[in-house]
Amino acid sequence: MAKKVEVSNGWTDKIYYVTRISLLFSVILVFFSEFNPARIFTQMNKNVSLLTAALSYNRLVINIKYEINHNYIFKSDIYSLMIASGLMVVGIIAMAAAACVSLGNLKMKRISNYITVAGAALGLGGVVKMFMTYNLYKSIDDEIAGTVGFNMAVDRVPLALYMMLGFAILQLLCAVMLIFLQPKPAKDMKCEMISSYKLFLMFLPFIILAFLFSYLPLYGWRYAFFDYKSGPGNLTLDSFVGFKWFQSLIDNPMTRNDIIRVLKNTLIMSGLGIGTSWFAMAFAIFLSEIKNGPFRRVVQVFTTIPNFISWVLVYAIAFAIFSNEGFINNLMSIITGTEQHRLFLMEDTGLHLKMLLWGVWKGIGWSAIVYIAGISGIDQQLYEAATVDGAGRFQKMWHVTLPGLLPTYSVMLLLAVAGILSNGMDQYLVFSNANTKDALEVLDLYVYTLGIGAGKIPLSTVIGMLKTLVSVVLLFMANGISKTVRGESII
Amino acid sequence: MDNTMQEGLDLKLKKPYHHKRKVKLTAKDVVFNIINYLIFGLFALICFFPFYYLFINTVSSTESVARGIVNFYPVDFTLQHYKDMFAIGDLGQAFFITISRAVIGTALMVAASAFCGYLMTKNEMWNKKFWYRFLIITMYFNAGLIPGYTNMLMLGLTDNYLGYIIPAIVQPFNIILVKTYVESIPAELEESAFMDGAGYWTIFTRIIWPLSKPILATIAIFGAVGHWNSFMDSMINMQNSPNLQTLQHKLYIWLNQSSNLGAVIGSSHSSSDLENIVDQLNSGKIIKYTIAMVTVLPILVVYPWMQKYFEKGIMLGAVKG
């Protein structure tokens, strides 16, 4: 496709680098709760970002309900705080939009300058409004601090508010400078943008989404280095403690024992999974020996269905079949003629094996599909040649089909080894009860019960973090092995 | 692996695979066949029977279920349990939440994957390689459960319906699937449209979207099943909003009440109480079966028709390896 050439407008284009880069920093102001310009009350929830402050009244007041109920802080001022936050957010969004538009030709650049001016004005308006609210409560504090006994407004203006101010002024200056210094576009110039930027802008929303939900969570690793306080729907970082929580993994005997037990469970389950991973391949090989098409299709449909139901439903099924009054107990009653009430799901023997069997029941039909595809990809001439050489059925399965599938199997195996610490928690969560908990708690489930259940956020973050790091290293190692042995990467 | 797999895919799409066998069946072969058929038949039965067992229990009377005689066929056919279930207030809400998130979430995910997949075939994009890797690399690391939760908290998506939808829009794996598919569409089609003055958006909506429908159907089914089955996000992110719980989450809560009721029975000594509770337990058990049945039904009904799409999806994924 034909490419349009970007026309340079001399040194004025360089100014846009300043606005664009400063815009990236403004993201911090919008999303990161530590840099929230709107945090002007001492008691305010420290986990609220500027964006949340602009959107959600409930979250904004979650920790200052007391002050509001006693009319120390007026509701109207909370609303003006929200409006100020909203102005800043809208301003930043406008400036971001302007930065996108500025990727176009001179005409579009001119338009973007005016949008930037408008956005910066909105942002400045928000800053001024916020300053006013802050000063109001600062002066109230000075008057009645003695009688109330605490300060409502924070001691100093939040640093982020100054950052916001500086940022808005910078953008404003740049835009005004551009308006005066940029060459004027020809009258008949149309809005145009070169395709490479156009495509990038189309893709930008998805980059932002990926950033928000895959990269930004890494910022949550900071919980591993802090003490914290928690309230309803609310977490607050307290003080930096360095590697205290890492240390406690080793020093605290209870945690240490838990970790050892959990790691043992994890490795046993993964080991069993890896050790039986060839089942799927065998399943595919033997299934392909069935020549009756309809029968094979029925088998395939029935055996793959369990893969598409959730573990909760698997547990519902386990409940129906194995519970106190489930199918097996009914059947036993009929056979033996006496009432049978064996609590299969409460028994704590052979749990790892049982979990493996559930896993096989759920997953084998589906895992086999990739091998079934692999078998249909094996060259038919190989089979014919083997037949001519006098090979029987089993010899062909062993010497032709199996070697044909081994490359696929080795990839699956390497991926399984790389994921040795990740068993997923759904299965173990649903099958957990008072008797089975100890043997079923794998690493993922432990992180869940520790973090969400017991509220030990830093410790569970530490464990999750270490798990992620080890998994990534394992994946790269598996990839390296694959590259050297097979000459192909698996990721 | 790539080539063999692609050929295998083509072959499979044309006709099911059969060995060409000219040798007559020996006695050994016959025995093998019988055993093979038996084992697979048995395994298929083990996979299927639990669903059937759930079903017959939900359409039999409470009394016959309590007597333990409903094992292979329904006794005293009734639909009462389904009526009872819908009388439980908050289930309707859970249904609504689950269905709406499956529909909206899947639609947005498919649209996004289609568009991204198309954009990712455009080499003239500014720093395309970098952005493609930026996206794909997210498949291989995960900040972890708690950082994910604190992130949702920070973004204000906890106890918020949008928390089901927005994080699931960008799915790198699905984007790869679409990208691979779009690359197989002849480039001439696009070029001639471009010559006629069509822009990227027009080309996408008029050419790419209609031609990619098979792969879009595949990822739509993957996405819908994922939404339908998800309960961890409901458990973790919607802790304070019972009215946002998904159906699976509700089912999980119901299933766990059994152990509580069991505990009540264990500690109770009065026999009249006990009878009462056993009654409750029995109807409670059937209600659980019924909820499970209703939850699994869409998948059971839709699945056999969709299987070929699923298979195509996993094979294309394997091609990428």
mmCIF file of C-alpha atoms in Angstrom, chain B:
data_model
loop_
_atom_site.group_PDB
_atom_site.id
_atom_site.type_symbol
_atom_site.label_atom_id
_atom_site.label_comp_id
_atom_site.label_asym_id
_atom_site.label_seq_id
_atom_site.Cartn_x
_atom_site.Cartn_y
_atom_site.Cartn_z
ATOM 1 C CA MET B 1 5.629 -29.044 13.811
ATOM 2 C CA ASP B 2 3.992 -26.084 12.114
ATOM 3 C CA ASN B 3 3.702 -27.528 8.663
ATOM 4 C CA THR B 4 2.599 -31.021 9.591
ATOM 5 C CA MET B 5 0.007 -29.558 11.886
ATOM 6 C CA GLN B 6 -1.320 -27.230 9.225
ATOM 7 C CA GLU B 7 -1.539 -30.073 6.744
ATOM 8 C CA GLY B 8 -3.162 -32.210 9.391
ATOM 9 C CA LEU B 9 -5.709 -29.505 9.898
ATOM 10 C CA ASP B 10 -6.465 -29.331 6.204
ATOM 11 C CA LEU B 11 -6.727 -33.087 5.964
ATOM 12 C CA LYS B 12 -8.998 -33.243 8.945
ATOM 13 C CA LEU B 13 -11.287 -30.618 7.554
ATOM 14 C CA LYS B 14 -11.629 -32.558 4.329
ATOM 15 C CA LYS B 15 -12.290 -36.036 5.635
ATOM 16 C CA PRO B 16 -11.950 -37.928 8.876
ATOM 17 C CA TYR B 17 -8.765 -39.872 9.160
ATOM 18 C CA HIS B 18 -8.626 -43.601 8.409
ATOM 19 C CA HIS B 19 -5.721 -45.928 8.015
ATOM 20 C CA LYS B 20 -5.834 -47.678 4.711
ATOM 21 C CA ARG B 21 -5.835 -51.280 5.738
ATOM 22 C CA LYS B 22 -5.631 -54.128 3.334
ATOM 23 C CA VAL B 23 -4.744 -56.824 5.856
ATOM 24 C CA LYS B 24 -7.484 -59.117 7.093
ATOM 25 C CA LEU B 25 -8.413 -58.969 10.748
ATOM 26 C CA THR B 26 -6.632 -61.578 12.814
ATOM 27 C CA ALA B 27 -7.965 -63.009 16.051
ATOM 28 C CA LYS B 28 -5.567 -60.756 17.929
ATOM 29 C CA ASP B 29 -7.024 -57.748 16.141
ATOM 30 C CA VAL B 30 -10.558 -58.742 17.029
ATOM 31 C CA VAL B 31 -9.710 -59.095 20.708
ATOM 32 C CA PHE B 32 -7.920 -55.788 20.647
ATOM 33 C CA ASN B 33 -10.876 -54.117 18.970
ATOM 34 C CA ILE B 34 -13.339 -55.458 21.478
ATOM 35 C CA ILE B 35 -11.238 -54.314 24.421
ATOM 36 C CA ASN B 36 -10.615 -50.950 22.802
ATOM 37 C CA TYR B 37 -14.314 -50.359 22.107
ATOM 38 C CA LEU B 38 -15.214 -51.490 25.607
ATOM 39 C CA ILE B 39 -12.731 -49.200 27.313
ATOM 40 C CA PHE B 40 -13.692 -46.162 25.288
ATOM 41 C CA GLY B 41 -17.371 -46.945 25.645
ATOM 42 C CA LEU B 42 -16.984 -47.257 29.388
ATOM 43 C CA PHE B 43 -15.019 -44.036 29.647
ATOM 44 C CA ALA B 44 -17.587 -42.166 27.560
ATOM 45 C CA LEU B 45 -20.244 -43.529 29.897
ATOM 46 C CA ILE B 46 -18.309 -42.352 32.957
ATOM 47 C CA CYS B 47 -18.098 -38.926 31.396
ATOM 48 C CA PHE B 48 -21.763 -38.807 30.510
ATOM 49 C CA PHE B 49 -23.539 -40.642 33.305
ATOM 50 C CA PRO B 50 -23.056 -37.993 36.048
ATOM 51 C CA PHE B 51 -24.947 -35.452 33.950
ATOM 52 C CA TYR B 52 -27.704 -37.964 33.340
ATOM 53 C CA TYR B 53 -27.800 -38.815 37.040
ATOM 54 C CA LEU B 54 -28.151 -35.140 37.953
ATOM 55 C CA PHE B 55 -30.949 -34.819 35.437
ATOM 56 C CA ILE B 56 -33.050 -37.778 36.579
ATOM 57 C CA ASN B 57 -32.790 -36.619 40.168
ATOM 58 C CA THR B 58 -34.066 -33.182 39.318
ATOM 59 C CA VAL B 59 -37.177 -34.534 37.618
ATOM 60 C CA SER B 60 -38.089 -37.098 40.304
ATOM 61 C CA SER B 61 -40.177 -36.498 43.391
ATOM 62 C CA THR B 62 -38.428 -35.522 46.621
ATOM 63 C CA GLU B 63 -39.683 -38.635 48.318
ATOM 64 C CA SER B 64 -38.287 -41.090 45.826
ATOM 65 C CA VAL B 65 -34.944 -39.285 45.778
ATOM 66 C CA ALA B 66 -34.863 -39.456 49.574
ATOM 67 C CA ARG B 67 -35.526 -43.207 49.455
ATOM 68 C CA GLY B 68 -32.501 -43.576 47.230
ATOM 69 C CA ILE B 69 -34.351 -45.316 44.396
ATOM 70 C CA VAL B 70 -33.586 -42.778 41.679
ATOM 71 C CA ASN B 71 -30.418 -44.221 40.233
ATOM 72 C CA PHE B 72 -30.929 -45.086 36.596
ATOM 73 C CA TYR B 73 -34.279 -43.606 35.578
ATOM 74 C CA PRO B 74 -36.646 -40.899 36.896
ATOM 75 C CA VAL B 75 -39.282 -41.945 39.436
ATOM 76 C CA ASP B 76 -42.552 -39.981 39.824
ATOM 77 C CA PHE B 77 -41.739 -37.496 37.112
ATOM 78 C CA THR B 78 -42.177 -33.887 38.243
ATOM 79 C CA LEU B 79 -40.910 -30.441 37.320
ATOM 80 C CA GLN B 80 -41.616 -29.097 40.789
ATOM 81 C CA HIS B 81 -37.928 -28.669 41.633
ATOM 82 C CA TYR B 82 -37.388 -26.317 38.751
ATOM 83 C CA LYS B 83 -40.330 -24.219 39.927
ATOM 84 C CA ASP B 84 -38.968 -24.282 43.472
ATOM 85 C CA MET B 85 -35.596 -23.182 42.258
ATOM 86 C CA PHE B 86 -36.923 -20.148 40.465
ATOM 87 C CA ALA B 87 -38.741 -19.191 43.635
ATOM 88 C CA ILE B 88 -35.348 -18.639 45.257
ATOM 89 C CA GLY B 89 -35.057 -14.923 44.825
ATOM 90 C CA ASP B 90 -31.434 -14.174 44.147
ATOM 91 C CA LEU B 91 -30.930 -16.876 41.538
ATOM 92 C CA GLY B 92 -32.731 -14.854 38.889
ATOM 93 C CA GLN B 93 -30.336 -12.003 39.551
ATOM 94 C CA ALA B 94 -27.352 -14.367 39.266
ATOM 95 C CA PHE B 95 -28.760 -15.672 35.985
ATOM 96 C CA PHE B 96 -29.118 -12.178 34.672
ATOM 97 C CA ILE B 97 -25.577 -11.236 35.715
ATOM 98 C CA THR B 98 -24.057 -14.356 34.176
ATOM 99 C CA ILE B 99 -25.976 -14.211 30.908
ATOM 100 C CA SER B 100 -25.435 -10.499 30.442
ATOM 101 C CA ARG B 101 -21.718 -10.717 31.142
ATOM 102 C CA ALA B 102 -21.423 -13.674 28.780
ATOM 103 C CA VAL B 103 -23.181 -11.748 26.006
ATOM 104 C CA ILE B 104 -21.634 -8.302 26.492
ATOM 105 C CA GLY B 105 -18.191 -9.562 27.485
ATOM 106 C CA THR B 106 -18.003 -11.981 24.582
ATOM 107 C CA ALA B 107 -19.233 -9.451 22.039
ATOM 108 C CA LEU B 108 -16.658 -6.883 23.120
ATOM 109 C CA MET B 109 -13.877 -9.460 23.305
ATOM 110 C CA VAL B 110 -14.642 -10.779 19.812
ATOM 111 C CA ALA B 111 -14.813 -7.299 18.318
ATOM 112 C CA ALA B 112 -11.556 -6.306 20.008
ATOM 113 C CA SER B 113 -9.774 -9.523 19.015
ATOM 114 C CA ALA B 114 -10.927 -9.200 15.422
ATOM 115 C CA PHE B 115 -9.801 -5.602 15.164
ATOM 116 C CA CYS B 116 -6.479 -6.172 16.947
ATOM 117 C CA GLY B 117 -5.841 -9.320 14.941
ATOM 118 C CA TYR B 118 -6.343 -7.312 11.769
ATOM 119 C CA LEU B 119 -4.179 -4.410 12.951
ATOM 120 C CA MET B 120 -1.412 -6.834 13.910
ATOM 121 C CA THR B 121 -1.102 -7.899 10.275
ATOM 122 C CA LYS B 122 -0.301 -4.332 9.272
ATOM 123 C CA ASN B 123 3.447 -4.026 9.157
ATOM 124 C CA GLU B 124 3.354 -0.299 8.423
ATOM 125 C CA MET B 125 2.112 0.435 11.936
ATOM 126 C CA TRP B 126 4.442 2.569 14.025
ATOM 127 C CA ASN B 127 6.696 0.161 15.977
ATOM 128 C CA LYS B 128 4.362 -2.744 15.230
ATOM 129 C CA LYS B 129 6.814 -5.404 16.340
ATOM 130 C CA PHE B 130 7.270 -3.795 19.704
ATOM 131 C CA TRP B 131 3.552 -3.398 20.370
ATOM 132 C CA TYR B 132 2.820 -6.924 19.247
ATOM 133 C CA ARG B 133 5.348 -8.259 21.719
ATOM 134 C CA PHE B 134 4.051 -5.878 24.367
ATOM 135 C CA LEU B 135 0.681 -7.567 23.979
ATOM 136 C CA ILE B 136 1.769 -11.184 23.556
ATOM 137 C CA ILE B 137 4.215 -11.227 26.438
ATOM 138 C CA THR B 138 1.336 -10.720 28.861
ATOM 139 C CA MET B 139 0.401 -14.362 28.294
ATOM 140 C CA TYR B 140 3.566 -15.529 29.968
ATOM 141 C CA PHE B 141 3.563 -13.682 33.251
ATOM 142 C CA ASN B 142 0.977 -12.951 35.844
ATOM 143 C CA ALA B 143 1.499 -10.499 38.670
ATOM 144 C CA GLY B 144 -0.430 -12.825 40.942
ATOM 145 C CA LEU B 145 -3.770 -13.067 42.605
ATOM 146 C CA ILE B 146 -3.368 -10.415 45.292
ATOM 147 C CA PRO B 147 -1.678 -7.776 43.098
ATOM 148 C CA GLY B 148 -4.452 -8.402 40.589
ATOM 149 C CA TYR B 149 -6.992 -7.804 43.309
ATOM 150 C CA THR B 150 -5.302 -4.663 44.641
ATOM 151 C CA ASN B 151 -5.088 -3.407 41.071
ATOM 152 C CA MET B 152 -8.809 -3.861 40.585
ATOM 153 C CA LEU B 153 -9.308 -2.102 43.892
ATOM 154 C CA MET B 154 -7.143 0.794 42.741
ATOM 155 C CA LEU B 155 -9.023 1.077 39.448
ATOM 156 C CA GLY B 156 -12.343 0.996 41.266
ATOM 157 C CA LEU B 157 -13.484 -2.187 39.507
ATOM 158 C CA THR B 158 -14.221 -4.203 42.635
ATOM 159 C CA ASP B 159 -17.902 -4.540 43.487
ATOM 160 C CA ASN B 160 -18.534 -3.153 40.039
ATOM 161 C CA TYR B 161 -20.198 -4.957 37.151
ATOM 162 C CA LEU B 162 -17.636 -3.519 34.737
ATOM 163 C CA GLY B 163 -15.025 -5.550 36.598
ATOM 164 C CA TYR B 164 -16.365 -8.605 34.767
ATOM 165 C CA ILE B 165 -16.276 -7.010 31.346
ATOM 166 C CA ILE B 166 -13.345 -4.660 30.893
ATOM 167 C CA PRO B 167 -10.429 -6.868 32.029
ATOM 168 C CA ALA B 168 -11.565 -9.652 29.675
ATOM 169 C CA ILE B 169 -11.659 -7.560 26.498
ATOM 170 C CA VAL B 170 -8.044 -7.954 25.411
ATOM 171 C CA GLN B 171 -7.147 -11.646 25.102
ATOM 172 C CA PRO B 172 -3.710 -12.083 23.500
ATOM 173 C CA PHE B 173 -4.270 -15.725 22.613
ATOM 174 C CA ASN B 174 -7.442 -14.920 20.682
ATOM 175 C CA ILE B 175 -5.681 -12.047 18.962
ATOM 176 C CA ILE B 176 -2.998 -14.460 17.763
ATOM 177 C CA LEU B 177 -5.687 -16.807 16.446
ATOM 178 C CA VAL B 178 -7.352 -14.014 14.458
ATOM 179 C CA LYS B 179 -4.014 -12.668 13.240
ATOM 180 C CA THR B 180 -3.005 -16.084 11.926
ATOM 181 C CA TYR B 181 -6.347 -16.409 10.219
ATOM 182 C CA VAL B 182 -6.310 -12.954 8.659
ATOM 183 C CA GLU B 183 -2.827 -13.612 7.293
ATOM 184 C CA SER B 184 -4.298 -16.526 5.339
ATOM 185 C CA ILE B 185 -6.766 -14.226 3.570
ATOM 186 C CA PRO B 186 -5.359 -13.304 0.130
ATOM 187 C CA ALA B 187 -3.657 -9.914 0.310
ATOM 188 C CA GLU B 188 -4.983 -9.001 -3.164
ATOM 189 C CA LEU B 189 -8.494 -8.579 -1.780
ATOM 190 C CA GLU B 190 -7.330 -5.919 0.586
ATOM 191 C CA GLU B 191 -5.057 -4.230 -1.926
ATOM 192 C CA SER B 192 -7.759 -3.860 -4.543
ATOM 193 C CA ALA B 193 -10.120 -2.396 -1.947
ATOM 194 C CA PHE B 194 -7.353 -0.018 -0.953
ATOM 195 C CA MET B 195 -6.929 1.027 -4.578
ATOM 196 C CA ASP B 196 -10.639 1.788 -4.678
ATOM 197 C CA GLY B 197 -10.068 4.248 -1.882
ATOM 198 C CA ALA B 198 -11.217 2.184 1.080
ATOM 199 C CA GLY B 199 -9.645 3.062 4.447
ATOM 200 C CA TYR B 200 -8.517 0.632 7.144
ATOM 201 C CA TRP B 201 -11.857 0.758 8.901
ATOM 202 C CA THR B 202 -13.824 0.062 5.727
ATOM 203 C CA ILE B 203 -11.518 -2.780 4.788
ATOM 204 C CA PHE B 204 -11.911 -4.228 8.251
ATOM 205 C CA THR B 205 -15.716 -4.054 8.360
ATOM 206 C CA ARG B 206 -16.372 -4.984 4.715
ATOM 207 C CA ILE B 207 -13.679 -7.574 4.021
ATOM 208 C CA ILE B 208 -11.834 -8.854 7.066
ATOM 209 C CA TRP B 209 -14.761 -9.209 9.445
ATOM 210 C CA PRO B 210 -17.030 -11.206 7.100
ATOM 211 C CA LEU B 211 -14.196 -13.428 5.940
ATOM 212 C CA SER B 212 -12.961 -14.203 9.462
ATOM 213 C CA LYS B 213 -16.308 -15.396 10.734
ATOM 214 C CA PRO B 214 -15.222 -19.023 11.319
ATOM 215 C CA ILE B 215 -12.386 -18.046 13.630
ATOM 216 C CA LEU B 216 -14.527 -15.378 15.285
ATOM 217 C CA ALA B 217 -17.170 -18.006 16.027
ATOM 218 C CA THR B 218 -14.457 -20.131 17.596
ATOM 219 C CA ILE B 219 -13.184 -17.446 19.933
ATOM 220 C CA ALA B 220 -16.735 -16.336 20.684
ATOM 221 C CA ILE B 221 -17.508 -19.805 22.003
ATOM 222 C CA PHE B 222 -14.290 -19.912 23.997
ATOM 223 C CA GLY B 223 -15.103 -16.523 25.455
ATOM 224 C CA ALA B 224 -18.715 -17.301 26.244
ATOM 225 C CA VAL B 225 -17.818 -20.564 27.978
ATOM 226 C CA GLY B 226 -15.155 -18.741 29.954
ATOM 227 C CA HIS B 227 -17.609 -16.085 31.092
ATOM 228 C CA TRP B 228 -20.259 -18.666 31.863
ATOM 229 C CA ASN B 229 -17.882 -20.749 33.979
ATOM 230 C CA SER B 230 -16.018 -18.040 35.823
ATOM 231 C CA PHE B 231 -16.506 -17.804 39.534
ATOM 232 C CA MET B 232 -13.128 -16.807 40.912
ATOM 233 C CA ASP B 233 -13.505 -13.202 39.786
ATOM 234 C CA SER B 234 -16.909 -13.127 41.401
ATOM 235 C CA MET B 235 -15.473 -14.526 44.636
ATOM 236 C CA ILE B 236 -12.461 -12.252 44.767
ATOM 237 C CA ASN B 237 -13.615 -8.962 43.311
ATOM 238 C CA MET B 238 -17.279 -8.849 44.280
ATOM 239 C CA GLN B 239 -16.948 -9.756 47.950
ATOM 240 C CA ASN B 240 -19.266 -7.027 49.192
ATOM 241 C CA SER B 241 -21.863 -7.225 46.418
ATOM 242 C CA PRO B 242 -24.060 -10.334 46.654
ATOM 243 C CA ASN B 243 -26.236 -9.004 43.838
ATOM 244 C CA LEU B 244 -23.260 -9.156 41.452
ATOM 245 C CA GLN B 245 -22.433 -12.804 42.167
ATOM 246 C CA THR B 246 -22.400 -15.094 39.163
ATOM 247 C CA LEU B 247 -24.414 -18.264 38.839
ATOM 248 C CA GLN B 248 -21.379 -20.476 39.400
ATOM 249 C CA HIS B 249 -20.531 -18.561 42.540
ATOM 250 C CA LYS B 250 -24.078 -19.014 43.803
ATOM 251 C CA LEU B 251 -23.856 -22.720 43.033
ATOM 252 C CA TYR B 252 -20.607 -22.906 44.976
ATOM 253 C CA ILE B 253 -22.233 -21.219 47.952
ATOM 254 C CA TRP B 254 -25.196 -23.588 47.779
ATOM 255 C CA LEU B 255 -23.004 -26.642 47.547
ATOM 256 C CA ASN B 256 -21.070 -25.542 50.580
ATOM 257 C CA GLN B 257 -24.210 -25.151 52.638
ATOM 258 C CA SER B 258 -24.464 -28.906 52.595
ATOM 259 C CA SER B 259 -21.559 -29.257 54.943
ATOM 260 C CA ASN B 260 -23.165 -26.730 57.273
ATOM 261 C CA LEU B 261 -26.423 -28.636 57.272
ATOM 262 C CA GLY B 262 -24.478 -31.828 57.840
ATOM 263 C CA ALA B 263 -22.816 -30.219 60.818
ATOM 264 C CA VAL B 264 -26.207 -29.176 62.178
ATOM 265 C CA ILE B 265 -27.395 -32.769 62.001
ATOM 266 C CA GLY B 266 -24.296 -34.039 63.715
ATOM 267 C CA SER B 267 -24.770 -31.723 66.675
ATOM 268 C CA SER B 268 -28.537 -31.984 66.934
ATOM 269 C CA HIS B 269 -29.983 -34.408 69.451
ATOM 270 C CA SER B 270 -33.730 -33.895 69.304
ATOM 271 C CA SER B 271 -35.270 -36.422 66.921
ATOM 272 C CA SER B 272 -38.131 -34.250 65.668
ATOM 273 C CA ASP B 273 -35.629 -31.566 64.760
ATOM 274 C CA LEU B 274 -33.588 -34.206 63.063
ATOM 275 C CA GLU B 275 -36.484 -35.368 60.892
ATOM 276 C CA ASN B 276 -37.263 -31.838 59.939
ATOM 277 C CA ILE B 277 -33.672 -31.175 59.006
ATOM 278 C CA VAL B 278 -33.386 -34.409 57.033
ATOM 279 C CA ASP B 279 -36.416 -33.262 55.036
ATOM 280 C CA GLN B 280 -34.809 -29.912 54.420
ATOM 281 C CA LEU B 281 -31.566 -31.593 53.536
ATOM 282 C CA ASN B 282 -33.257 -33.778 50.969
ATOM 283 C CA SER B 283 -35.081 -31.010 49.202
ATOM 284 C CA GLY B 284 -31.949 -28.872 49.622
ATOM 285 C CA LYS B 285 -29.949 -31.576 47.926
ATOM 286 C CA ILE B 286 -32.320 -31.680 44.968
ATOM 287 C CA ILE B 287 -32.298 -27.914 44.728
ATOM 288 C CA LYS B 288 -28.526 -28.109 44.516
ATOM 289 C CA TYR B 289 -28.794 -30.701 41.762
ATOM 290 C CA THR B 290 -31.321 -28.500 39.991
ATOM 291 C CA ILE B 291 -29.133 -25.406 40.117
ATOM 292 C CA ALA B 292 -26.206 -27.473 38.879
ATOM 293 C CA MET B 293 -28.351 -28.886 36.076
ATOM 294 C CA VAL B 294 -29.513 -25.463 34.968
ATOM 295 C CA THR B 295 -25.945 -24.186 35.126
ATOM 296 C CA VAL B 296 -24.571 -27.004 33.048
ATOM 297 C CA LEU B 297 -27.463 -27.240 30.612
ATOM 298 C CA PRO B 298 -26.428 -24.461 28.207
ATOM 299 C CA ILE B 299 -23.040 -26.092 27.779
ATOM 300 C CA LEU B 300 -24.516 -29.571 27.314
ATOM 301 C CA VAL B 301 -26.977 -28.314 24.729
ATOM 302 C CA VAL B 302 -24.622 -26.081 22.806
ATOM 303 C CA TYR B 303 -21.497 -28.176 23.028
ATOM 304 C CA PRO B 304 -22.066 -30.993 20.505
ATOM 305 C CA TRP B 305 -22.870 -28.443 17.811
ATOM 306 C CA MET B 306 -19.874 -26.324 18.621
ATOM 307 C CA GLN B 307 -17.306 -29.051 18.951
ATOM 308 C CA LYS B 308 -15.835 -28.595 15.506
ATOM 309 C CA TYR B 309 -15.194 -24.920 16.256
ATOM 310 C CA PHE B 310 -13.473 -25.820 19.485
ATOM 311 C CA GLU B 311 -11.258 -28.296 17.728
ATOM 312 C CA LYS B 312 -10.379 -25.853 15.018
ATOM 313 C CA GLY B 313 -9.465 -23.324 17.670
ATOM 314 C CA ILE B 314 -7.151 -25.565 19.610
ATOM 315 C CA MET B 315 -5.505 -26.782 16.427
ATOM 316 C CA LEU B 316 -4.848 -23.290 15.170
ATOM 317 C CA GLY B 317 -3.443 -22.507 18.589
ATOM 318 C CA ALA B 318 -1.188 -25.536 18.337
ATOM 319 C CA VAL B 319 -0.024 -24.425 14.922
ATOM 320 C CA LYS B 320 1.247 -21.286 16.571
ATOM 321 C CA GLY B 321 2.721 -23.548 19.269
#
